[in-house]
């Protein structure tokens, strides 16, 4: 059976923990979008990791970790991450890297700073936007180019010529040489050359054999390049609707699609966030939930749960079940607010506006539910949750018309309630 773990908000929903939890039963775990902008927190046998490009399957023997063609890969970051995980495990995880995935080159990071475009958006400054832009502009360097040094150097020289003509004053660009870039790329790639292959074909075969294949989404629906809060988005498709293309399988059908959402909302970087709490309440959530970015360490903006935004995410991700994370963080609150609709220019709306400017004007209309005091970190069965906690879950599930499949009540894998309920 195939399963996908998909972010329903602006990333940081806790997908790392869920994927790690499910990966032990999988044969293959596939990352299909983004690159080292992602930071998935995984706690493996008590050791905490912030993984950036390697899927959580790497932590289990016999599970193949696939970096699919929808990704943009930074080889230097990959190598460091791979060696850290290999050292922790005492073995080398099995990787398969899509030959048609694009590479992040050092100039992509430089361009984010030179152009300053990432600043307003508050990107992770990992070169993601420029790398995807090169892909669309047909001047990108692909993983398959690593297999032929002459071809690689020629392509790099052509790309550099164009760049150096555009940025004649920028030493960080003019000082680059194709031969040096090729040397560095090939040194970082050395470990992975035998892992490069037809990822799309391998995924299709694994599914056809009936193996457990797990797709690990990065970022979240509201950061999708087309359907998120554009332009405050990442540069890839982050949703289930984009998955078949990102792995190159037209008739891909993933039976179980877990939509992961925190019990509240967070966002890093710029862009509208209707339910954002500024002041004491927001600071309380930030510190109670330890809301700091895994990749950049930036404090996350915090706010109440937003059902309008989640309904939009549900159309894109088509979840068969919801995974609610950081549920324990809300313990102790007298009242919990949930946004069901927005007020936009004195009109109540229930759909997520496409215009970012309109979204910035939206005032949330809240419904309040009662909080609970009992410590729920030790709860493992849904029925043992306090009734107020179950009522809050009913509001979420009812608001999206999707059953609750899983509730996370702490960071460790065992601090999880599996309801056994999933429409898939
Ligand atoms: P980029 O992906 O680095 O270009 O950043 C674009 C936007 O997406 C910024 O607002 C980032 O903060 C956000 N973003 C990218 N990756 C993640 C993630 O893994 N979690 C949360 N936000 C992210």
Coordinates of C-alpha atoms and ligand atoms in Angstrom, one line a residue:
X1 CA 0.0 0.0 0.0
X2 CA 1.1 3.5 -0.6
X3 CA 0.9 6.3 2.0
X4 CA 1.7 10.0 1.7
X5 CA 2.5 12.3 4.6
X6 CA 1.5 15.8 3.6
X7 CA 1.7 19.2 5.2
X8 CA -1.6 21.0 5.6
X9 CA -0.3 24.4 6.8
X10 CA 2.9 26.5 6.1
X11 CA 5.3 23.6 6.8
X12 CA 6.7 22.6 10.2
X13 CA 3.6 20.5 11.0
X14 CA 5.6 17.7 12.4
X15 CA 5.8 15.5 9.3
X16 CA 9.3 14.2 10.3
X17 CA 7.9 12.4 13.4
X18 CA 5.0 10.9 11.5
X19 CA 7.1 9.7 8.5
X20 CA 9.7 8.3 10.9
X21 CA 6.9 6.5 12.8
X22 CA 5.5 5.0 9.6
X23 CA 8.8 4.3 7.8
X24 CA 9.7 1.3 9.9
X25 CA 6.9 -0.7 8.1
X26 CA 7.9 0.6 4.6
X27 CA 10.1 -0.8 1.9
X28 CA 10.7 2.6 0.3
X29 CA 10.4 6.2 1.5
X30 CA 10.3 9.0 -1.1
X31 CA 11.0 12.7 -0.7
X32 CA 9.4 14.4 -3.7
X33 CA 9.8 18.1 -3.5
X34 CA 12.0 20.9 -2.1
X35 CA 15.5 20.5 -0.9
X36 CA 17.5 21.6 2.1
X37 CA 14.9 24.2 2.9
X38 CA 13.1 21.5 4.8
X39 CA 14.0 20.6 8.3
X40 CA 12.2 17.4 9.5
X41 CA 12.7 16.6 13.2
X42 CA 13.3 12.9 13.7
X43 CA 14.0 11.4 17.1
X44 CA 15.7 8.1 16.5
X45 CA 16.5 6.0 19.6
X46 CA 16.6 9.1 21.7
X47 CA 18.9 11.1 19.3
X48 CA 17.4 14.2 17.7
X49 CA 18.0 14.9 14.0
X50 CA 17.0 17.7 11.8
X51 CA 16.9 16.0 8.4
X52 CA 17.0 18.2 5.3
X53 CA 17.1 16.0 2.2
X54 CA 17.3 12.4 3.3
X55 CA 13.9 10.8 3.8
X56 CA 13.1 9.3 7.2
X57 CA 13.3 5.7 5.8
X58 CA 17.1 6.0 6.1
X59 CA 16.9 5.2 9.8
X60 CA 15.7 1.7 9.2
X61 CA 17.6 -1.2 7.7
X62 CA 16.1 -2.6 4.5
X63 CA 14.2 0.6 3.6
X64 CA 15.2 2.3 0.4
X65 CA 15.4 6.1 0.6
X66 CA 14.5 7.8 -2.7
X67 CA 15.2 11.5 -3.6
X68 CA 12.7 11.9 -6.5
X69 CA 12.8 14.2 -9.5
X70 CA 10.7 16.9 -8.0
X71 CA 13.5 17.8 -5.6
X72 CA 16.4 20.2 -6.0
X73 CA 19.4 18.6 -4.3
X74 CA 22.4 20.3 -2.6
X75 CA 25.1 17.6 -2.8
X76 CA 27.3 19.2 -0.1
X77 CA 24.4 19.3 2.4
X78 CA 23.4 15.8 1.4
X79 CA 26.9 14.4 2.0
X80 CA 27.1 15.9 5.4
X81 CA 23.6 14.7 6.4
X82 CA 24.3 11.2 5.0
X83 CA 27.6 10.9 6.9
X84 CA 26.0 12.1 10.2
X85 CA 23.1 9.6 9.8
X86 CA 25.5 6.7 8.8
X87 CA 27.7 7.4 11.8
X88 CA 24.6 7.3 14.2
X89 CA 23.4 4.0 12.6
X90 CA 26.7 2.3 12.1
X91 CA 25.8 1.5 8.5
X92 CA 25.2 3.3 5.2
X93 CA 21.6 3.9 4.4
X94 CA 20.5 2.8 0.9
X95 CA 19.7 5.8 -1.3
X96 CA 18.3 6.2 -4.8
X97 CA 18.7 9.6 -6.4
X98 CA 16.6 10.5 -9.4
X99 CA 18.8 11.2 -12.4
X100 CA 16.5 14.0 -13.6
X101 CA 16.4 15.9 -10.3
X102 CA 18.1 19.3 -10.4
X103 CA 21.1 20.3 -8.4
X104 CA 21.5 23.4 -6.2
X105 CA 24.8 25.1 -7.2
X106 CA 26.7 27.5 -5.0
X107 CA 25.6 30.4 -7.3
X108 CA 22.0 29.7 -6.4
X109 CA 22.5 30.7 -2.8
X110 CA 24.6 33.7 -3.9
X111 CA 21.8 34.8 -6.2
X112 CA 19.3 34.8 -3.4
X113 CA 21.4 37.4 -1.6
X114 CA 22.4 39.4 -4.6
X115 CA 18.9 39.8 -5.9
X116 CA 17.5 40.4 -2.5
X117 CA 14.2 38.8 -3.7
X118 CA 14.3 36.2 -1.0
X119 CA 14.5 38.8 1.7
X120 CA 10.9 40.1 1.4
X121 CA 9.6 36.5 1.3
X122 CA 11.9 35.4 4.2
X123 CA 13.2 32.4 2.3
X124 CA 15.5 29.9 4.0
X125 CA 18.3 31.2 1.7
X126 CA 19.2 27.7 0.6
X127 CA 19.1 28.6 -3.1
X128 CA 15.7 26.9 -3.7
X129 CA 14.1 29.6 -5.8
X130 CA 17.0 30.2 -8.1
X131 CA 17.5 26.4 -8.6
X132 CA 13.9 25.8 -9.6
X133 CA 14.0 28.9 -11.8
X134 CA 17.0 27.5 -13.6
X135 CA 15.0 24.3 -14.1
X136 CA 12.1 26.2 -15.7
X137 CA 14.5 28.4 -17.7
X138 CA 16.2 25.2 -19.1
X139 CA 19.7 26.2 -17.8
X140 CA 19.7 23.9 -14.8
X141 CA 22.3 21.2 -14.0
X142 CA 20.8 17.8 -13.4
X143 CA 21.9 14.8 -11.3
X144 CA 22.5 12.8 -14.5
X145 CA 25.1 15.4 -15.6
X146 CA 27.3 14.2 -12.8
X147 CA 28.0 11.0 -14.8
X148 CA 30.0 12.7 -17.5
X149 CA 32.6 15.2 -16.3
X150 CA 33.1 16.8 -19.8
X151 CA 29.4 17.3 -20.2
X152 CA 29.1 18.7 -16.7
X153 CA 31.8 21.2 -17.2
X154 CA 30.4 22.4 -20.5
X155 CA 27.0 23.0 -19.0
X156 CA 28.5 24.8 -16.0
X157 CA 30.6 27.0 -18.3
X158 CA 27.5 27.9 -20.4
X159 CA 25.5 28.8 -17.2
X160 CA 28.4 30.7 -15.8
X161 CA 28.9 32.8 -18.9
X162 CA 25.3 33.9 -18.7
X163 CA 25.5 34.6 -15.0
X164 CA 28.8 36.5 -15.3
X165 CA 27.3 38.7 -18.1
X166 CA 24.4 39.5 -15.8
X167 CA 26.5 40.2 -12.7
X168 CA 29.8 41.7 -14.0
X169 CA 30.4 43.5 -10.7
X170 CA 29.6 40.7 -8.3
X171 CA 32.9 39.0 -7.2
X172 CA 31.0 36.1 -5.7
X173 CA 29.9 35.3 -9.3
X174 CA 32.8 36.5 -11.4
X175 CA 35.3 34.5 -9.3
X176 CA 33.5 31.2 -10.1
X177 CA 35.0 28.8 -12.6
X178 CA 33.3 25.8 -14.3
X179 CA 36.3 23.6 -13.6
X180 CA 36.3 24.4 -9.8
X181 CA 32.5 24.0 -9.6
X182 CA 32.7 20.6 -11.3
X183 CA 35.6 19.5 -9.0
X184 CA 33.6 20.4 -5.9
X185 CA 30.4 18.8 -7.2
X186 CA 32.1 15.6 -8.1
X187 CA 33.8 15.4 -4.8
X188 CA 30.5 15.8 -2.9
X189 CA 28.9 13.3 -5.4
X190 CA 31.5 10.6 -5.0
X191 CA 29.6 8.7 -2.3
X192 CA 26.4 8.8 -4.4
X193 CA 27.4 8.0 -8.0
X194 CA 26.2 4.4 -7.7
X195 CA 22.9 5.6 -6.2
X196 CA 21.9 7.6 -9.2
X197 CA 19.1 6.0 -11.3
X198 CA 15.6 5.8 -12.6
X199 CA 13.7 6.7 -9.4
X200 CA 10.4 6.9 -11.2
X201 CA 10.7 3.4 -12.5
X202 CA 11.8 2.0 -9.1
X203 CA 8.8 3.6 -7.4
X204 CA 6.4 2.2 -10.0
X205 CA 7.9 -1.3 -9.6
X206 CA 7.7 -1.2 -5.8
X207 CA 4.0 -0.1 -6.0
X208 CA 3.3 -2.8 -8.6
X209 CA 4.8 -5.4 -6.3
X210 CA 2.5 -4.3 -3.5
X211 CA 5.2 -3.0 -1.3
X212 CA 4.7 -0.4 1.4
X213 CA 5.8 2.9 -0.2
X214 CA 5.8 6.1 1.9
X215 CA 5.9 9.5 0.3
X216 CA 7.3 12.2 2.6
X217 CA 6.0 15.7 1.7
X218 CA 8.1 18.7 2.6
X219 CA 6.7 22.2 3.4
X220 CA 2.9 22.5 3.4
X221 CA 0.0 23.2 1.2
X222 CA 0.0 26.9 1.9
X223 CA 3.6 27.1 0.6
X224 CA 2.7 25.5 -2.7
X225 CA 4.1 27.5 -5.6
X226 CA 0.7 27.6 -7.4
X227 CA -1.9 27.3 -4.7
X228 CA -0.2 28.7 -1.6
X229 CA -0.1 32.3 -0.4
X230 CA 1.8 33.5 -3.6
X231 CA 4.4 35.0 -3.7
X232 CA 5.1 34.1 0.0
X233 CA 5.6 30.4 -1.0
X234 CA 8.4 28.0 -1.8
X235 CA 9.2 27.2 -5.5
X236 CA 7.8 23.6 -5.7
X237 CA 4.5 21.9 -5.6
X238 CA 4.1 20.7 -2.0
X239 CA 0.8 18.9 -2.3
X240 CA -0.7 15.6 -3.2
X241 CA -2.1 17.2 -6.4
X242 CA 1.6 17.6 -7.5
X243 CA 2.9 14.3 -6.4
X244 CA 2.3 12.2 -9.6
X245 CA 4.3 14.7 -11.6
X246 CA 7.0 15.1 -9.0
X247 CA 7.7 11.4 -9.1
X248 CA 6.9 10.9 -12.8
X249 CA 4.1 8.4 -12.5
X250 CA 0.9 9.4 -14.3
X251 CA -1.4 6.9 -12.8
X252 CA 0.0 7.1 -9.3
X253 CA -2.7 6.3 -6.7
X254 CA -1.8 6.7 -3.0
X255 CA -4.4 5.0 -0.9
X256 CA -3.6 6.5 2.4
X257 CA -3.0 10.3 2.5
X258 CA -2.3 11.7 5.9
X259 CA -2.8 15.4 6.2
X260 CA -0.6 16.7 9.0
X261 CA -1.6 19.7 10.9
X262 CA -0.6 21.2 14.2
X263 CA -3.3 21.7 16.8
X264 CA -2.6 25.4 16.2
X265 CA -0.9 27.3 13.3
X266 CA 2.7 28.5 12.8
X267 CA 4.5 30.2 9.9
X268 CA 8.1 31.2 9.3
X269 CA 9.0 33.9 6.9
X270 CA 6.8 36.7 5.5
X271 CA 3.3 36.7 4.2
X272 CA -0.3 37.0 5.5
X273 CA -1.4 34.8 8.4
X274 CA -5.0 35.7 9.4
X275 CA -5.0 33.9 12.8
X276 CA -1.6 35.1 13.9
X277 CA -1.4 36.1 17.6
X278 CA 0.8 39.0 18.2
X279 CA 1.7 39.8 21.8
X280 CA 1.5 37.6 24.9
X281 CA -0.7 34.8 23.5
X282 CA 1.6 34.3 20.5
X283 CA 4.7 34.4 22.6
X284 CA 3.2 31.9 25.0
X285 CA 2.5 29.4 22.1
X286 CA 6.0 30.1 20.7
X287 CA 7.7 29.2 23.9
X288 CA 5.3 26.3 25.0
X289 CA 5.7 24.7 21.5
X290 CA 9.4 25.5 21.2
X291 CA 8.5 27.1 17.8
X292 CA 11.9 27.8 16.2
X293 CA 12.8 26.7 12.7
X294 CA 14.8 23.5 12.3
X295 CA 16.7 24.8 9.2
X296 CA 17.2 28.5 10.1
X297 CA 16.5 28.7 13.8
X298 CA 14.1 31.6 13.2
X299 CA 11.3 32.0 15.7
X300 CA 8.0 30.9 14.1
X301 CA 5.0 33.1 14.1
X302 CA 2.1 31.4 16.0
X303 CA -1.7 31.6 16.0
X304 CA -5.0 29.7 16.3
X305 CA -6.1 26.9 14.0
X306 CA -7.6 28.1 10.8
X307 CA -10.2 25.9 9.3
X308 CA -10.7 28.1 6.2
X309 CA -7.0 27.6 5.3
X310 CA -7.2 23.9 6.2
X311 CA -10.2 23.3 3.9
X312 CA -8.2 24.8 1.1
X313 CA -5.3 22.5 2.0
X314 CA -7.7 19.5 2.1
X315 CA -8.8 20.1 -1.5
X316 CA -5.1 20.0 -2.6
X317 CA -4.0 17.1 -0.4
X318 CA -7.2 15.1 -0.4
X319 CA -6.4 13.6 3.0
X320 CA -8.0 10.3 3.9
X321 CA -7.1 10.9 7.6
X322 CA -5.7 13.8 9.7
X323 CA -2.6 13.6 11.9
X324 CA -2.9 16.3 14.6
X325 CA 0.5 17.2 16.1
X326 CA 1.6 19.1 19.1
X327 CA -1.8 18.5 20.7
X328 CA -0.2 18.4 24.2
X329 CA 1.0 22.0 23.8
X330 CA -2.6 23.3 24.3
X331 CA -3.0 21.6 27.7
X332 CA -3.7 24.2 30.4
X333 CA -5.5 26.7 28.2
X334 CA -8.9 27.7 29.5
X335 CA -10.2 28.4 26.0
X336 CA -9.1 27.4 22.5
X337 CA -10.1 29.4 19.5
X338 CA -10.8 28.0 16.0
X339 CA -11.3 30.2 12.9
X340 CA -14.3 29.0 10.8
X341 CA -14.7 32.0 8.4
X342 CA -13.1 35.3 7.7
X343 CA -14.5 38.8 7.6
X344 CA -13.3 40.5 4.4
X345 CA -14.5 44.1 3.8
X346 CA -17.5 43.5 6.1
X347 CA -18.5 40.3 4.4
X348 CA -18.2 36.9 5.9
X349 CA -16.3 34.5 3.6
X350 CA -15.6 30.8 4.0
X351 CA -13.2 30.2 1.2
X352 CA -9.5 31.0 1.1
X353 CA -8.8 34.1 -1.0
X354 CA -6.4 33.7 -4.0
X355 CA -5.4 37.4 -3.6
X356 CA -2.6 37.7 -1.0
X357 CA -3.6 41.3 -0.5
X358 CA -7.2 40.2 0.3
X359 CA -5.9 37.5 2.6
X360 CA -3.9 40.1 4.5
X361 CA -7.2 42.1 5.1
X362 CA -9.1 39.1 6.4
X363 CA -10.1 39.1 10.0
X364 CA -10.7 35.7 11.5
X365 CA -14.1 34.9 12.9
X366 CA -13.6 32.6 15.8
X367 CA -15.5 29.9 17.7
X368 CA -14.3 29.0 21.2
X369 CA -14.0 25.6 22.6
X370 CA -13.2 24.7 26.2
X371 CA -9.6 23.7 27.1
X372 CA -8.4 20.9 29.4
X373 CA -6.0 20.7 32.3
X374 CA -5.1 17.0 32.5
X375 CA -1.7 16.1 31.3
X376 CA -2.3 14.1 28.1
X377 CA 1.3 13.2 27.2
X378 CA 0.9 9.7 28.6
X379 CA -2.4 9.0 26.8
X380 CA -2.2 6.3 24.1
X381 CA -5.9 5.6 23.4
X382 CA -8.3 8.1 21.9
X383 CA -11.0 7.3 24.4
X384 CA -8.7 8.2 27.3
X385 CA -8.4 11.8 26.2
X386 CA -10.3 14.4 28.3
X387 CA -13.7 15.0 26.8
X388 CA -12.9 18.7 26.0
X389 CA -9.8 17.5 24.0
X390 CA -12.0 15.1 22.0
X391 CA -14.5 17.9 21.4
X392 CA -11.8 20.0 19.9
X393 CA -10.7 17.1 17.7
X394 CA -14.3 16.8 16.6
X395 CA -14.4 20.4 15.6
X396 CA -11.3 19.9 13.4
X397 CA -12.5 16.6 11.9
X398 CA -16.1 17.9 11.4
X399 CA -14.9 21.1 9.9
X400 CA -12.8 19.3 7.2
X401 CA -15.0 16.2 6.9
X402 CA -11.9 14.1 7.4
X403 CA -11.4 11.5 10.2
X404 CA -8.7 11.9 12.8
X405 CA -6.1 9.1 12.1
X406 CA -3.5 10.1 14.6
X407 CA -2.8 12.5 17.4
X408 CA 0.7 13.3 18.5
X409 CA 1.0 14.2 22.2
X410 CA 4.8 14.5 22.5
X411 CA 7.9 14.5 20.4
X412 CA 8.9 10.9 20.8
X413 CA 7.5 8.2 18.5
X414 CA 5.7 6.4 21.3
X415 CA 3.9 9.6 22.3
X416 CA 1.3 9.0 19.7
X417 CA -2.4 8.0 19.7
X418 CA -3.4 5.9 16.6
X419 CA -7.1 5.9 16.2
X420 CA -7.1 3.1 13.7
X421 CA -9.5 5.3 11.7
X422 CA -8.6 6.4 8.2
X423 CA -10.9 6.6 5.2
X424 CA -8.0 5.0 3.1
Ligands
LIG1 P1 12.4 28.8 0.3 O1 11.7 27.5 0.2 O2 13.7 28.8 1.0 O3 12.5 29.5 -1.0 O4 11.5 29.7 1.2 C1 10.2 30.2 0.8 C2 9.2 30.3 2.0 O5 8.9 28.9 2.4 C3 9.7 31.0 3.2 O6 8.6 31.6 3.9 C4 10.3 29.9 4.1 O7 10.3 30.2 5.5 C5 9.2 28.8 3.8 N1 9.7 27.4 4.0 C6 10.5 26.7 3.1 N2 10.8 25.5 3.6 C7 10.1 25.4 4.8 C8 10.0 24.4 5.8 O8 10.5 23.3 5.6 N3 9.2 24.7 6.8 C9 8.6 25.9 7.0 N4 8.7 26.9 6.1 C10 9.5 26.7 5.0

